[in-house]
């Protein structure tokens, strides 16, 4: 299976993306291989995309992405939201 290329983006372009797109990019970055030495790939030619976690491009892209996501609002979903509802219902029963 061939993965889609992860191209470096500047912070201004990252800010424009929705939170969902940022999280998808984070998952793509997390799926990158650790290093070329641990990879089963033979070609070592230069690439304009981010492919390995030990590259300076990956580290910079990951840090930029985490900084932007840290500034975004957290919206609870799923189990977290259900737990908030249960807690609120318990409080109403007590009073």
PDB file of C-alpha atoms in Angstrom:
ATOM      1  CA  UNK A   1       0.000   0.000   0.000  1.00  0.00           C
ATOM      2  CA  UNK A   2       1.442   3.333  -1.023  1.00  0.00           C
ATOM      3  CA  UNK A   3       0.973   6.175   1.435  1.00  0.00           C
ATOM      4  CA  UNK A   4       0.098   9.692   0.456  1.00  0.00           C
ATOM      5  CA  UNK A   5       2.964  12.132   0.646  1.00  0.00           C
ATOM      6  CA  UNK A   6       3.060  14.520   3.573  1.00  0.00           C
ATOM      7  CA  UNK A   7       4.324  17.833   2.295  1.00  0.00           C
ATOM      8  CA  UNK A   8       5.660  20.452   4.712  1.00  0.00           C
ATOM      9  CA  UNK A   9       3.283  23.372   5.337  1.00  0.00           C
ATOM     10  CA  UNK A  10       3.939  26.773   6.790  1.00  0.00           C
ATOM     11  CA  UNK A  11       2.199  27.722  10.075  1.00  0.00           C
ATOM     12  CA  UNK A  12      -0.094  30.260   8.381  1.00  0.00           C
ATOM     13  CA  UNK A  13      -1.535  27.556   6.115  1.00  0.00           C
ATOM     14  CA  UNK A  14      -1.911  25.164   9.049  1.00  0.00           C
ATOM     15  CA  UNK A  15      -3.893  27.784  10.995  1.00  0.00           C
ATOM     16  CA  UNK A  16      -6.433  27.924   8.163  1.00  0.00           C
ATOM     17  CA  UNK A  17      -7.172  24.188   8.331  1.00  0.00           C
ATOM     18  CA  UNK A  18     -10.089  22.853  10.352  1.00  0.00           C
ATOM     19  CA  UNK A  19      -9.399  20.898  13.523  1.00  0.00           C
ATOM     20  CA  UNK A  20     -10.467  17.691  11.797  1.00  0.00           C
ATOM     21  CA  UNK A  21      -7.954  18.227   9.006  1.00  0.00           C
ATOM     22  CA  UNK A  22      -5.234  19.001  11.556  1.00  0.00           C
ATOM     23  CA  UNK A  23      -5.987  15.789  13.435  1.00  0.00           C
ATOM     24  CA  UNK A  24      -5.879  13.834  10.165  1.00  0.00           C
ATOM     25  CA  UNK A  25      -2.470  15.356   9.416  1.00  0.00           C
ATOM     26  CA  UNK A  26      -1.306  14.404  12.919  1.00  0.00           C
ATOM     27  CA  UNK A  27      -2.354  10.787  12.297  1.00  0.00           C
ATOM     28  CA  UNK A  28      -0.463  10.829   8.986  1.00  0.00           C
ATOM     29  CA  UNK A  29       2.662  12.095  10.720  1.00  0.00           C
ATOM     30  CA  UNK A  30       2.326   9.460  13.446  1.00  0.00           C
ATOM     31  CA  UNK A  31       2.179   6.706  10.797  1.00  0.00           C
ATOM     32  CA  UNK A  32       5.573   7.657   9.378  1.00  0.00           C
ATOM     33  CA  UNK A  33       8.364   5.138   9.800  1.00  0.00           C
ATOM     34  CA  UNK A  34      10.916   5.719  12.552  1.00  0.00           C
ATOM     35  CA  UNK A  35      13.982   6.068  10.317  1.00  0.00           C
ATOM     36  CA  UNK A  36      15.443   5.061   6.977  1.00  0.00           C
ATOM     37  CA  UNK A  37      17.775   2.632   8.765  1.00  0.00           C
ATOM     38  CA  UNK A  38      14.788   0.746  10.209  1.00  0.00           C
ATOM     39  CA  UNK A  39      12.856   0.903   6.953  1.00  0.00           C
ATOM     40  CA  UNK A  40      12.747  -1.818   4.332  1.00  0.00           C
ATOM     41  CA  UNK A  41      13.121   0.756   1.555  1.00  0.00           C
ATOM     42  CA  UNK A  42      16.121   0.657  -0.736  1.00  0.00           C
ATOM     43  CA  UNK A  43      16.039   4.127  -2.262  1.00  0.00           C
ATOM     44  CA  UNK A  44      17.782   6.870  -0.356  1.00  0.00           C
ATOM     45  CA  UNK A  45      17.185   9.692  -2.806  1.00  0.00           C
ATOM     46  CA  UNK A  46      16.164  13.126  -1.540  1.00  0.00           C
ATOM     47  CA  UNK A  47      12.464  13.691  -1.244  1.00  0.00           C
ATOM     48  CA  UNK A  48      10.353  16.815  -0.883  1.00  0.00           C
ATOM     49  CA  UNK A  49       7.923  15.025   1.438  1.00  0.00           C
ATOM     50  CA  UNK A  50       8.098  13.994   5.089  1.00  0.00           C
ATOM     51  CA  UNK A  51       8.677  10.248   5.413  1.00  0.00           C
ATOM     52  CA  UNK A  52      10.632   9.456   8.586  1.00  0.00           C
ATOM     53  CA  UNK A  53      10.221  10.510  12.208  1.00  0.00           C
ATOM     54  CA  UNK A  54      13.931  11.085  12.729  1.00  0.00           C
ATOM     55  CA  UNK A  55      14.078  13.821  10.078  1.00  0.00           C
ATOM     56  CA  UNK A  56      14.198  17.495  11.082  1.00  0.00           C
ATOM     57  CA  UNK A  57      11.224  18.157   8.773  1.00  0.00           C
ATOM     58  CA  UNK A  58       9.053  15.654  10.678  1.00  0.00           C
ATOM     59  CA  UNK A  59      10.051  17.088  14.050  1.00  0.00           C
ATOM     60  CA  UNK A  60       9.311  20.651  12.900  1.00  0.00           C
ATOM     61  CA  UNK A  61       5.967  19.671  11.331  1.00  0.00           C
ATOM     62  CA  UNK A  62       4.925  17.727  14.448  1.00  0.00           C
ATOM     63  CA  UNK A  63       5.834  20.613  16.794  1.00  0.00           C
ATOM     64  CA  UNK A  64       3.986  23.170  14.645  1.00  0.00           C
ATOM     65  CA  UNK A  65       0.916  20.971  14.503  1.00  0.00           C
ATOM     66  CA  UNK A  66       0.864  20.313  18.260  1.00  0.00           C
ATOM     67  CA  UNK A  67       1.214  24.054  18.998  1.00  0.00           C
ATOM     68  CA  UNK A  68      -1.774  24.876  16.809  1.00  0.00           C
ATOM     69  CA  UNK A  69      -3.892  22.050  18.234  1.00  0.00           C
ATOM     70  CA  UNK A  70      -3.076  23.147  21.791  1.00  0.00           C
ATOM     71  CA  UNK A  71      -4.664  26.525  21.042  1.00  0.00           C
ATOM     72  CA  UNK A  72      -7.871  25.017  19.633  1.00  0.00           C
ATOM     73  CA  UNK A  73     -10.976  24.476  21.737  1.00  0.00           C
ATOM     74  CA  UNK A  74     -11.566  20.938  22.995  1.00  0.00           C
ATOM     75  CA  UNK A  75     -15.066  19.621  22.323  1.00  0.00           C
ATOM     76  CA  UNK A  76     -15.930  16.434  24.233  1.00  0.00           C
ATOM     77  CA  UNK A  77     -17.387  13.529  22.266  1.00  0.00           C
ATOM     78  CA  UNK A  78     -18.352   9.929  22.840  1.00  0.00           C
ATOM     79  CA  UNK A  79     -17.497   8.447  26.230  1.00  0.00           C
ATOM     80  CA  UNK A  80     -16.218  11.745  27.567  1.00  0.00           C
ATOM     81  CA  UNK A  81     -19.506  13.466  26.784  1.00  0.00           C
ATOM     82  CA  UNK A  82     -21.519  10.603  28.262  1.00  0.00           C
ATOM     83  CA  UNK A  83     -19.520  10.839  31.497  1.00  0.00           C
ATOM     84  CA  UNK A  84     -20.183  14.583  31.697  1.00  0.00           C
ATOM     85  CA  UNK A  85     -23.915  13.914  31.314  1.00  0.00           C
ATOM     86  CA  UNK A  86     -23.875  11.252  34.058  1.00  0.00           C
ATOM     87  CA  UNK A  87     -22.035  13.594  36.411  1.00  0.00           C
ATOM     88  CA  UNK A  88     -24.519  16.379  35.725  1.00  0.00           C
ATOM     89  CA  UNK A  89     -27.472  14.007  36.311  1.00  0.00           C
ATOM     90  CA  UNK A  90     -25.975  12.860  39.655  1.00  0.00           C
ATOM     91  CA  UNK A  91     -25.628  16.468  40.774  1.00  0.00           C
ATOM     92  CA  UNK A  92     -29.295  17.141  39.982  1.00  0.00           C
ATOM     93  CA  UNK A  93     -30.390  14.119  42.030  1.00  0.00           C
ATOM     94  CA  UNK A  94     -28.428  15.277  45.071  1.00  0.00           C
ATOM     95  CA  UNK A  95     -29.978  18.743  45.195  1.00  0.00           C
TER      96      UNK A  95
END
